[in-house]
Coordinates of N, CA and C in Angstrom, one line a residue:
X1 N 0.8 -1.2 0.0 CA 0.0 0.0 0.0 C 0.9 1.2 0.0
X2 N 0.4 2.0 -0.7 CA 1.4 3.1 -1.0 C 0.9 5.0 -0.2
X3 N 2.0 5.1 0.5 CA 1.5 6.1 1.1 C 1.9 7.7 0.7
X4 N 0.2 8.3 0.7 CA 0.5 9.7 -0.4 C 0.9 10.9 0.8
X5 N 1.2 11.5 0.9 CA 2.2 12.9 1.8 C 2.0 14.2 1.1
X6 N 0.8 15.1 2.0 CA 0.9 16.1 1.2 C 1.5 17.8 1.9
X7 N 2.6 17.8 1.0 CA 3.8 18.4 1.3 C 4.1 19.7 0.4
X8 N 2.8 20.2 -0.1 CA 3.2 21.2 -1.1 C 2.9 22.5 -0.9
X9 N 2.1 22.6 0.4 CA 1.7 24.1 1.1 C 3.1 25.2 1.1
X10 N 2.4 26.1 1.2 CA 3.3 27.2 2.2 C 3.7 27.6 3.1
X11 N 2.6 26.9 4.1 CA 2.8 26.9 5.5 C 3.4 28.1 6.0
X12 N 2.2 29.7 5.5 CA 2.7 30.8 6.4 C 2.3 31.5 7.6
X13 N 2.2 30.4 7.9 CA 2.2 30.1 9.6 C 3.3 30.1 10.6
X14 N 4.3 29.1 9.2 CA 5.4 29.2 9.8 C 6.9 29.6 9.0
X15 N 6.3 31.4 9.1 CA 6.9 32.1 8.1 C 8.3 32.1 8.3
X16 N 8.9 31.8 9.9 CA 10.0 32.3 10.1 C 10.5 31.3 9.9
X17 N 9.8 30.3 9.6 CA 11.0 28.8 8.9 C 11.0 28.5 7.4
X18 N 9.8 28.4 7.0 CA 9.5 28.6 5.5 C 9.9 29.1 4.2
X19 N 10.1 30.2 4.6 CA 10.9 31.6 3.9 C 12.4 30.7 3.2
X20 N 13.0 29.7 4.3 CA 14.1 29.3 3.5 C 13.7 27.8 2.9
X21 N 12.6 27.2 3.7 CA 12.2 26.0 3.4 C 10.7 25.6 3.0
X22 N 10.2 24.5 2.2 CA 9.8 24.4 2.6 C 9.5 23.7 4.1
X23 N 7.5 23.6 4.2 CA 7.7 23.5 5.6 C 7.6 21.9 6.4
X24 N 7.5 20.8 5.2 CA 7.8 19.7 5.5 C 9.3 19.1 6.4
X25 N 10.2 20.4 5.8 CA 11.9 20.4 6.1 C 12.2 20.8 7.0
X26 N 10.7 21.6 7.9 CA 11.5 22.2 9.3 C 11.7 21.2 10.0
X27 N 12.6 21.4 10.9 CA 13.6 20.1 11.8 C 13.0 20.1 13.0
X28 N 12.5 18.8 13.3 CA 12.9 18.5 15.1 C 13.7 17.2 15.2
X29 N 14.6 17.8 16.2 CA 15.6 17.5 16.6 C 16.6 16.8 15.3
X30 N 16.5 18.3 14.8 CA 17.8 17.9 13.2 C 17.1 17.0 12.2
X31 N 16.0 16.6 12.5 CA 15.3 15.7 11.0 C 14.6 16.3 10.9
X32 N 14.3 16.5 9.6 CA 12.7 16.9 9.0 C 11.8 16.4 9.4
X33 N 10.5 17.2 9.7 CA 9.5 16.6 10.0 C 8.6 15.5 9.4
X34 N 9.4 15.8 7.9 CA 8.7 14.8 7.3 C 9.9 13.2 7.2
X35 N 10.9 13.2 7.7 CA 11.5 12.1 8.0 C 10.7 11.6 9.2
X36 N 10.3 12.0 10.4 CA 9.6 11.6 11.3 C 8.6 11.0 10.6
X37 N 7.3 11.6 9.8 CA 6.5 10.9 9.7 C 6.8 9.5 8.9
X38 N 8.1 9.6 7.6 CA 7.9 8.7 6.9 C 8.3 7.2 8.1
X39 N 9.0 7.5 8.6 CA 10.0 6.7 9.8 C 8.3 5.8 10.4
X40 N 7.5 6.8 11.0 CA 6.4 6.5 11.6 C 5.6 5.5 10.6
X41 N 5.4 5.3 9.1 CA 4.9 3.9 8.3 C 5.6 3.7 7.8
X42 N 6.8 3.6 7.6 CA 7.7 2.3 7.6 C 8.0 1.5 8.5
X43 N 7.7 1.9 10.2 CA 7.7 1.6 11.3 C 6.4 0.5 11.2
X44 N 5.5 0.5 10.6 CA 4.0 -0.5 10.2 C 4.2 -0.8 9.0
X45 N 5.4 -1.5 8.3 CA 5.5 -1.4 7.4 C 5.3 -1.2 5.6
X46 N 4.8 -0.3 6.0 CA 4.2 0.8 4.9 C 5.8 1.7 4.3
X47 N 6.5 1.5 3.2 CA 7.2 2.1 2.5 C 7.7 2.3 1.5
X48 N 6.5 2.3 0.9 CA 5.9 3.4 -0.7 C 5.7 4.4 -0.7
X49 N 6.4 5.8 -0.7 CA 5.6 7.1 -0.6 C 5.8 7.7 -1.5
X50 N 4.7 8.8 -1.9 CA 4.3 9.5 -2.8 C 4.2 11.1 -2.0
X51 N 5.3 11.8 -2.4 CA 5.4 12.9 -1.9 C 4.4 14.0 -2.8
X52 N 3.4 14.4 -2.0 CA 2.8 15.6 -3.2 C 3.4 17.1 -3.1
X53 N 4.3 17.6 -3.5 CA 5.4 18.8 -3.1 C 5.0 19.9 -3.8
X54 N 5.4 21.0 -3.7 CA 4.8 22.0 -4.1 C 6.1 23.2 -3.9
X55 N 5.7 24.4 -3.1 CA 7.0 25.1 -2.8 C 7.8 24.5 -2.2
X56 N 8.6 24.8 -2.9 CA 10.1 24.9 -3.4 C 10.3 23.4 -3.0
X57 N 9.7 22.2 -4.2 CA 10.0 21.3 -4.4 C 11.2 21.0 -4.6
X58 N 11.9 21.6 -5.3 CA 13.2 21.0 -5.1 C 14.2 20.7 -4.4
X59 N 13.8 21.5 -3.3 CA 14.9 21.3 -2.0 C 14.3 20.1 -1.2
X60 N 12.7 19.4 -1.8 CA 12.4 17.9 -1.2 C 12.9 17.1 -2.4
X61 N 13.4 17.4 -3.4 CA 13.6 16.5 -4.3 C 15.5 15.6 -3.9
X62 N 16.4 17.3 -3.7 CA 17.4 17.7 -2.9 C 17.5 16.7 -2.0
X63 N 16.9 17.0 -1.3 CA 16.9 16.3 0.4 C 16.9 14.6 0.2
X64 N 16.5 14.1 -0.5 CA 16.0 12.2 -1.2 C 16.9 12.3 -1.7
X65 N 17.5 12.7 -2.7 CA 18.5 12.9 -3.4 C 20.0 12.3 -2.4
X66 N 20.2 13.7 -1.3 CA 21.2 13.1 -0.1 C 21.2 12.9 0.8
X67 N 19.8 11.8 0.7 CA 19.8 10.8 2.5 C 20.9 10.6 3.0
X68 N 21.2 10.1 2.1 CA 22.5 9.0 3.0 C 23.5 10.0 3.3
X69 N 24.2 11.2 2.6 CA 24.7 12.2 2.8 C 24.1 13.2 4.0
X70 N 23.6 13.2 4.4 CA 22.4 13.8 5.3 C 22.5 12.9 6.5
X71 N 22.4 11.4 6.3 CA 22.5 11.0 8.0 C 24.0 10.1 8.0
X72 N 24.6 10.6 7.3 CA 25.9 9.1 7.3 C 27.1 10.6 7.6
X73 N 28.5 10.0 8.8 CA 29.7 10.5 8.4 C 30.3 9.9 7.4
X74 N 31.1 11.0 6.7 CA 31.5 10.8 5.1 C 33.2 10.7 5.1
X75 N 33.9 10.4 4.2 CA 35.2 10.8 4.1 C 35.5 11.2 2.6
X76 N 35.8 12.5 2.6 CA 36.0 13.0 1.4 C 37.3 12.8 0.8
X77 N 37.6 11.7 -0.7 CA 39.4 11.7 -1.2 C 39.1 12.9 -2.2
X78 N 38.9 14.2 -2.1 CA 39.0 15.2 -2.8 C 40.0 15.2 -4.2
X79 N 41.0 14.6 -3.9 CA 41.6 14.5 -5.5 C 41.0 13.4 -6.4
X80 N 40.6 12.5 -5.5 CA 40.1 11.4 -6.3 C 38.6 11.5 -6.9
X81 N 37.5 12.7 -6.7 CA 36.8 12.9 -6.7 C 35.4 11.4 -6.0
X82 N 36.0 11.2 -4.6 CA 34.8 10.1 -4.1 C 34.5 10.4 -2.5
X83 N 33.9 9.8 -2.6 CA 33.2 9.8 -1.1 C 32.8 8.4 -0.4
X84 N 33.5 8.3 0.6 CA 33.0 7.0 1.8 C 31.9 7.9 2.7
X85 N 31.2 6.5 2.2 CA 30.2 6.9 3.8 C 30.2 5.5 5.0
X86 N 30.0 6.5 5.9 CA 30.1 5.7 6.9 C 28.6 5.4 7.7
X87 N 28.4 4.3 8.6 CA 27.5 4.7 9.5 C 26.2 4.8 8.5
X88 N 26.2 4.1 7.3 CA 25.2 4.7 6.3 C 23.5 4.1 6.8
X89 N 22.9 5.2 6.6 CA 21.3 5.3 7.3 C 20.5 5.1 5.9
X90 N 20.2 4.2 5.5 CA 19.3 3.6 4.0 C 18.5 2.9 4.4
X91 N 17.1 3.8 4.7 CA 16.3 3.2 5.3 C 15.5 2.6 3.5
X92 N 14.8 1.3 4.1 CA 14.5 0.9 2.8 C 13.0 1.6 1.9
X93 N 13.0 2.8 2.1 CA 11.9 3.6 1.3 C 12.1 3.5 0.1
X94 N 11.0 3.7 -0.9 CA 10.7 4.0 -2.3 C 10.4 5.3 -2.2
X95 N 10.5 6.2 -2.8 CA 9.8 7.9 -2.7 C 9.8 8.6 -4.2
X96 N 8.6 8.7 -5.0 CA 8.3 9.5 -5.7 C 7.9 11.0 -5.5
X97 N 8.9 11.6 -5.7 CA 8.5 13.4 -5.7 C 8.0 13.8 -6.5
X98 N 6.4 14.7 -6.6 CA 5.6 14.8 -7.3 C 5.4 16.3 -7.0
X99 N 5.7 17.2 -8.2 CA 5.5 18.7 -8.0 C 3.9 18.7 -8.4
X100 N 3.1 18.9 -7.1 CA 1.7 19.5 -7.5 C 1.1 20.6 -7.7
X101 N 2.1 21.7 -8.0 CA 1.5 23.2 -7.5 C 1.9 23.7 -6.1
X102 N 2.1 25.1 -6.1 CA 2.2 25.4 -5.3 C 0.5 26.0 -4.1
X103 N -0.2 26.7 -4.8 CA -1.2 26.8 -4.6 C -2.6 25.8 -4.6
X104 N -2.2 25.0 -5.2 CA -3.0 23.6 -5.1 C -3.5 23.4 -4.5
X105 N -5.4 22.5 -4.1 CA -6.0 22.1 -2.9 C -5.9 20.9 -3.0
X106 N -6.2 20.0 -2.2 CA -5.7 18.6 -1.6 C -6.2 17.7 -2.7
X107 N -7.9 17.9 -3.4 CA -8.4 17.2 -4.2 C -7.3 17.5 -5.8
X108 N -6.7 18.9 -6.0 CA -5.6 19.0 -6.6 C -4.8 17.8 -6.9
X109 N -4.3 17.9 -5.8 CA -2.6 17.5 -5.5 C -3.1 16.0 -5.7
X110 N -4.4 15.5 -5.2 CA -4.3 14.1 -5.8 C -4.5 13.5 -6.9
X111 N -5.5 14.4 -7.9 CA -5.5 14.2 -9.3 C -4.3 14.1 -10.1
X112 N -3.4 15.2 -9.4 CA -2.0 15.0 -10.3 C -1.2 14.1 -10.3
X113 N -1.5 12.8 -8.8 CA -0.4 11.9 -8.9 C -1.4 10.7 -8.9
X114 N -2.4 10.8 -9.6 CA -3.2 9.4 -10.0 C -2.7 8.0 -10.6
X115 N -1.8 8.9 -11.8 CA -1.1 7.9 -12.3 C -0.2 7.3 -11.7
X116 N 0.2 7.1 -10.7 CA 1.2 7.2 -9.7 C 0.6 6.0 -8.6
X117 N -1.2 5.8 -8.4 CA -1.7 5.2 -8.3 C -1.9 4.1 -8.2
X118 N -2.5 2.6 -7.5 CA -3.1 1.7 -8.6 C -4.9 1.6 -8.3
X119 N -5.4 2.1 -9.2 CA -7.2 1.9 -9.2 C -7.6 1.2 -8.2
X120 N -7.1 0.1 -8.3 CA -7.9 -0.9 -7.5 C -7.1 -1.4 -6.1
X121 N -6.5 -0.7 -5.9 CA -5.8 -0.8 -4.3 C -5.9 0.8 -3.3
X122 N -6.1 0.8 -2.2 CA -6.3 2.1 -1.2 C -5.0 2.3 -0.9
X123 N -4.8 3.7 -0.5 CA -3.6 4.4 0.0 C -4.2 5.0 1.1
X124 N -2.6 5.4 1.8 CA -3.4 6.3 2.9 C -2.6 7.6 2.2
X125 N -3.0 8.4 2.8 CA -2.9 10.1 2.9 C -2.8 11.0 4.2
X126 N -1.5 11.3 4.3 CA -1.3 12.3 5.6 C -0.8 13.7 4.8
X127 N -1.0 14.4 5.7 CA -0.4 16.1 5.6 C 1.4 15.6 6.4
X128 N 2.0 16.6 5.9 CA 3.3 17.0 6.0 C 3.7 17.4 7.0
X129 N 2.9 17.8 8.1 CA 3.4 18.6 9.0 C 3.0 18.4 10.3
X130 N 2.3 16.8 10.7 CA 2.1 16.3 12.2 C 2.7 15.1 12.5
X131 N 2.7 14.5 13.7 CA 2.9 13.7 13.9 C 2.2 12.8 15.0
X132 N 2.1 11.8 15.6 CA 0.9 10.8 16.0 C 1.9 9.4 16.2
X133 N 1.4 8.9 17.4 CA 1.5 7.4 17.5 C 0.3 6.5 17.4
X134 N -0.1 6.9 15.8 CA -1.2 5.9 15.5 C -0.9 4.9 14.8
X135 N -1.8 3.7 15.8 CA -1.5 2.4 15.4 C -1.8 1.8 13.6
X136 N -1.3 2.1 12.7 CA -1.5 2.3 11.2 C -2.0 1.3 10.9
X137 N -1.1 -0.4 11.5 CA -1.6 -1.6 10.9 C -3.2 -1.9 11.5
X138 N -3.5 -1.5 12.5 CA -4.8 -1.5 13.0 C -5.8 -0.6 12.4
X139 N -5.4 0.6 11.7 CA -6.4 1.5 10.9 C -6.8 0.9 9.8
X140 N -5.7 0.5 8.6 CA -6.0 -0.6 7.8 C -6.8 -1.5 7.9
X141 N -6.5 -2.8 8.7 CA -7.2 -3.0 9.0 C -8.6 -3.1 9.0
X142 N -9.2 -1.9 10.1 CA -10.7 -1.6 10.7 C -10.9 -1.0 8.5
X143 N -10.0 -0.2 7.8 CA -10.6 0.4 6.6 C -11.1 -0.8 5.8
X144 N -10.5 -1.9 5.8 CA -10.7 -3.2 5.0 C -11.8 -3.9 5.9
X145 N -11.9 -3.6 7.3 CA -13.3 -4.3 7.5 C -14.8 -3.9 7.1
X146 N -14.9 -2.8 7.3 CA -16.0 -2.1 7.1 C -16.7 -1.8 5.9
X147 N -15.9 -1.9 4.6 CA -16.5 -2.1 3.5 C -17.0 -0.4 2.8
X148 N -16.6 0.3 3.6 CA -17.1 1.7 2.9 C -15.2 2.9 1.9
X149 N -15.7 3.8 1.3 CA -14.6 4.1 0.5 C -13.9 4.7 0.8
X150 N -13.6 5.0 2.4 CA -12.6 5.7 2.8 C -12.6 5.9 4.1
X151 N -11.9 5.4 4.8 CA -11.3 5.8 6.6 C -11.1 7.4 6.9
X152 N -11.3 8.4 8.0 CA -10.5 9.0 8.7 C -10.1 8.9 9.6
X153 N -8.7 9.2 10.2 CA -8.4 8.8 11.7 C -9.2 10.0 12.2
X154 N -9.7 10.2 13.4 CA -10.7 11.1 14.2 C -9.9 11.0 15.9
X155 N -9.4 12.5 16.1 CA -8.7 12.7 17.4 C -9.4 13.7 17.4
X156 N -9.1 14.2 18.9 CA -10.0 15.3 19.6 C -9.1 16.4 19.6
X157 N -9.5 17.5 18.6 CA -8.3 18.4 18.5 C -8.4 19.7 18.8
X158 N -7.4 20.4 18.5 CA -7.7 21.7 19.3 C -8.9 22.6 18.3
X159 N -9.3 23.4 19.0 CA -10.4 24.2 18.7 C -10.2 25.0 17.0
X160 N -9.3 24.8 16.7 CA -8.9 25.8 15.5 C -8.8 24.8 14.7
X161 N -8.8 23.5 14.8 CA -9.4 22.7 13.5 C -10.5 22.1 13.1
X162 N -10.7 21.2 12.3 CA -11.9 21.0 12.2 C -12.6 20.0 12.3
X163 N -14.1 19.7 12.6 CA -15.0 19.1 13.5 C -15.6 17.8 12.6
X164 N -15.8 16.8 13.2 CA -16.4 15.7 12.5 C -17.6 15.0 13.6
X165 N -18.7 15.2 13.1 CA -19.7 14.6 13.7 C -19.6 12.5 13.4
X166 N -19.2 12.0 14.9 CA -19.2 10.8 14.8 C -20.2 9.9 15.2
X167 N -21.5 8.8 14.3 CA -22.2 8.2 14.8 C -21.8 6.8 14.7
X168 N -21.7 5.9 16.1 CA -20.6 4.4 15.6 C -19.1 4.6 14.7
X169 N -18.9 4.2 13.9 CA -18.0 4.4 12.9 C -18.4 5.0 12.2
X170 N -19.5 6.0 11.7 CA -19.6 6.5 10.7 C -20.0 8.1 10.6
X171 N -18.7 8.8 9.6 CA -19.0 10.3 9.8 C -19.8 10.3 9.0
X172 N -21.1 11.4 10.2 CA -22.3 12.0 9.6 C -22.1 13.6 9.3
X173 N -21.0 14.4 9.9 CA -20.9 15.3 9.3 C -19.3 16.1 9.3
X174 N -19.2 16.9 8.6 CA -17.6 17.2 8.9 C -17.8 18.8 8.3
X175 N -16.7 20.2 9.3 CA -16.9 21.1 8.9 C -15.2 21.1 8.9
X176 N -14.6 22.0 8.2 CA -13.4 22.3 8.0 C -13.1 23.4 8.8
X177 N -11.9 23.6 9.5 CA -11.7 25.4 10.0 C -10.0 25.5 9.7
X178 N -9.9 26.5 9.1 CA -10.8 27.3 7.7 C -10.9 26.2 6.8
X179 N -12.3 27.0 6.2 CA -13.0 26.0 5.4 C -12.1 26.1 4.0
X180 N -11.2 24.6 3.6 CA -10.7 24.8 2.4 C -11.6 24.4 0.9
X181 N -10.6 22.9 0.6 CA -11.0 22.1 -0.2 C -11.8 21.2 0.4
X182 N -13.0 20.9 0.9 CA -13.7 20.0 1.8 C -14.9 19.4 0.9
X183 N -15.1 19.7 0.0 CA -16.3 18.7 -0.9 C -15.9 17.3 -1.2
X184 N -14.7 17.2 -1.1 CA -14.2 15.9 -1.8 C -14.7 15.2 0.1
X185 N -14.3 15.3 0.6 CA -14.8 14.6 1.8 C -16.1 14.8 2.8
X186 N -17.1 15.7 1.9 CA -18.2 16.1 2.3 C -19.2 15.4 1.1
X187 N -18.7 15.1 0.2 CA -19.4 13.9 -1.0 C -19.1 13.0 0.2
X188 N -18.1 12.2 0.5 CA -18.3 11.0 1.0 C -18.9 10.9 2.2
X189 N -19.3 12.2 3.0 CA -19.9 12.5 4.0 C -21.5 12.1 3.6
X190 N -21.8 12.8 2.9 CA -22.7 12.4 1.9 C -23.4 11.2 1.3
X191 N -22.8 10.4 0.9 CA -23.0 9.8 0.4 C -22.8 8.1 1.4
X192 N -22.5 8.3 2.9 CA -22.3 7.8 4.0 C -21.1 6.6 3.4
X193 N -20.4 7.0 2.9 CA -18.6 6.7 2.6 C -17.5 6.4 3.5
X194 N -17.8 7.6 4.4 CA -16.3 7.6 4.9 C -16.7 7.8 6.7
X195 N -15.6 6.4 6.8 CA -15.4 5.6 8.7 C -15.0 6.7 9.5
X196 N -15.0 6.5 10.4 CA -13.9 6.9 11.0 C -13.2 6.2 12.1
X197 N -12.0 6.1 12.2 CA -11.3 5.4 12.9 C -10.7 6.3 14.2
X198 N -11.4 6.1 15.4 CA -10.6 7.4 16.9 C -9.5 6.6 17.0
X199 N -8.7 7.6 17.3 CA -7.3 7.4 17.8 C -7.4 8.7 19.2
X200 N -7.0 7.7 20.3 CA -7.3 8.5 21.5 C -5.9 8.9 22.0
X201 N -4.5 8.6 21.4 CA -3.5 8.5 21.8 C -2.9 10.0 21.2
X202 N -1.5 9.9 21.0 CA -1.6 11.4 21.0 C -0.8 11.6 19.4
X203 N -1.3 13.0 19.1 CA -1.8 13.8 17.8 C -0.9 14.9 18.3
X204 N 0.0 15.3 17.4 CA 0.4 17.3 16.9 C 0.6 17.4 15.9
X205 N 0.1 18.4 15.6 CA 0.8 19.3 13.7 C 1.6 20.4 14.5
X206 N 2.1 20.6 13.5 CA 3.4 21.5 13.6 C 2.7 22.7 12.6
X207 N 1.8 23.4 13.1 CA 0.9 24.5 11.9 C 2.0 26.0 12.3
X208 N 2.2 26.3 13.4 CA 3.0 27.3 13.9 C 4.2 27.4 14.9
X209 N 5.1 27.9 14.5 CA 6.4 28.0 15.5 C 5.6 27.4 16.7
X210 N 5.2 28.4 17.7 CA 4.8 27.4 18.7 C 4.1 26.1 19.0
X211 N 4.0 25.2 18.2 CA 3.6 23.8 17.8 C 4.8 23.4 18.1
X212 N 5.9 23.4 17.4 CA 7.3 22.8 17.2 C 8.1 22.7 18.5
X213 N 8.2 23.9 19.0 CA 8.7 23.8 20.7 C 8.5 22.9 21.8
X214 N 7.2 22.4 21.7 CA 7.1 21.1 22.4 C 7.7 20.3 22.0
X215 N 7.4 19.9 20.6 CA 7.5 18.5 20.1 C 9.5 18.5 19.8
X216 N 9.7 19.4 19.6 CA 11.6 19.4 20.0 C 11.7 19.1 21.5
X217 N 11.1 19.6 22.4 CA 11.4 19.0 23.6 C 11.3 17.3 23.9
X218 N 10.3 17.0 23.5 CA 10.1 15.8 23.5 C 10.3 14.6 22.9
X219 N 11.4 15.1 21.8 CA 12.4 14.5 21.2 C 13.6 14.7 21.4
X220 N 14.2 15.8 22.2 CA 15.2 15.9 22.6 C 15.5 15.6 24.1
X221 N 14.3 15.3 24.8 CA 14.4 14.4 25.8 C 14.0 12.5 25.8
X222 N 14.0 12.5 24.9 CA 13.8 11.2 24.1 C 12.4 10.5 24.8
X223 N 11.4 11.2 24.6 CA 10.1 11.3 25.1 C 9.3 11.1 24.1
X224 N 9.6 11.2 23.2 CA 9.0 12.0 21.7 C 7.9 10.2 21.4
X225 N 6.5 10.6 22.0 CA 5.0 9.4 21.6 C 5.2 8.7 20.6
X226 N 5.8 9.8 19.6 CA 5.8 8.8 17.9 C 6.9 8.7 17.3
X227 N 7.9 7.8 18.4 CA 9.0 7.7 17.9 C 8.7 6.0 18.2
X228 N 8.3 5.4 17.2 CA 7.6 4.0 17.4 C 9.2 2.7 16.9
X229 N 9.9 3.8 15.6 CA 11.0 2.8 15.7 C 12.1 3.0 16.4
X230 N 13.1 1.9 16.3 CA 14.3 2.2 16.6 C 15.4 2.7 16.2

C-alpha cells in the first residue's frame, strides 16, 4: 500500500522557517518533519511514498536525493573525486517526488499523482506537518473491514481545527476550519462513505512555530509518543 504525503503548502504560519524552506523540512531535533512521519509507516510497514510537493520542491527533491549524505559521516578523497560513507542510514523507502502546484487544494494534489496510483488498491494520505503514534496496521485494518470508501483517523483536537460529527463508525458530518477544499470529503460525508477510525493516543501538527517547541522538547528528551521505531 502506498502512502501519499501532502507536502506542497506554504505553510505561512510558519513564516520564520519557510521563507528558506519548505515546511515539510523544518527540523525536530535535526530531521525533517517529514523524516519523522515517513519513519512512523515504515515503522508499520508501509514504504511506498508519494510525496505531493509544491513550494520549493526542489529542496524535497534535494533532500531524497542526499539521504544517505544527510544521516551518514563521510570521508571525502578530494583529489580522487569520491566519497566513503560511513555509519550509512538507508532506510529501505521507495519515494516518488511529485511537483503539484504550489497553490493547489488537496483534491488538486491528488488528481496529479493518480497515475502514480493503482485503481484498484487504497492508499493512505497524511499532511506534511504532524505527527501521531497511531497504530496504522490497526487503521487498515478496521478500513478493509467495514467495506465503505474511505477511513478518517478522528482525534480530539484543538479548537482551531476542524470538526467531525461521529455516529458508531460513521462520519455523519464534517466542517473544516478554515474552510478549504472539503467537498471531496463532504461527498463521502454524503454519500455515508467515509469511517472513522478514533485514535485517542496522541496527535500534533506543527501549523505554527509554537507547535514545534514542544515536540523538540520531546524528542530531545527522548520522550518523543511517535518515535515507534528504533
Amino acid at each position: 500500500m502506498k502512502v501519499v504525503n501532502l507536502a506542497g503548502g506554504l505553510g505561512s504560519r510558519l513564516a520564520e522557517e519557510t521563507t528558506l524552506r519548505p515546511k515539510p523540512l523544518v527540523e525536530i531535533g535535526e530531521k525533517p518533519i517529514l523524516w519523522h512521519i515517513m519513519n512512523i509507516y515504515s515503522h508499520h510497514g508501509l514504504t511506498d511514498f508519494i510525496i505531493c510537493a509544491g513550494y520549493k520542491s526542489y529542496m524535497i527533491k534535494e533532500y531524497f536525493v542526499n539521504l544517505v549524505l544527510h544521516h551518514s559521516d563521510v570521508t571525502l578523497e578530494l583529489a580522487e573525486n569520491r566519497i566513503e560513507y560511513h555509519q550509512r542510514a538507508r532506510p529501505p523507502w521507495r519515494v516518488t517526488v511529485v511537483d503539484t502546484g504550489v497553490n493547489s487544494m488537496t483534491g488538486g494534489r491528488i488528481k496529479r499523482i493518480r497515475d502514480y496510483l493503482d485503481p484498484h488498491e487504497p492508499f493512505c494520505m497524511t499532511y506534511g506537518d504532524g505527527v501521531a503514534d497511531i497504530d496504522i496496521r490497526e487503521e487498515i485494518a478496521f478500513h478493509r473491514s467495514h467495506g465503505l470508501k474511505a477511513t478518517m483517523c478522528a482525534v480530539v483536537p484543538p479548537g482551531r481545527f476542524g470538526a467531525a460529527t461521529i455516529e458508531g463508525h460513521l462520519v455523519t458530518t464534517f466542517a473544516e476550519k478554515p474552510k478549504l477544499e472539503d467537498q471531496p470529503i463532504n461527498a463521502l460525508v454524503r454519500d455515508r462513505e467515509l469511517a472513522a477510525y478514533r485514535h485517542n493516543g496522541f496527535w500534533q501538527p506543527m501549523h505554527a512555530l509554537r507547535d514545534g517547541m514542544p515536540l523538540e522538547e520531546l524528542w530531545n528528551s527522548e520522550r518523543a509518543p511517535w518515535k515507534l521505531w528504533n
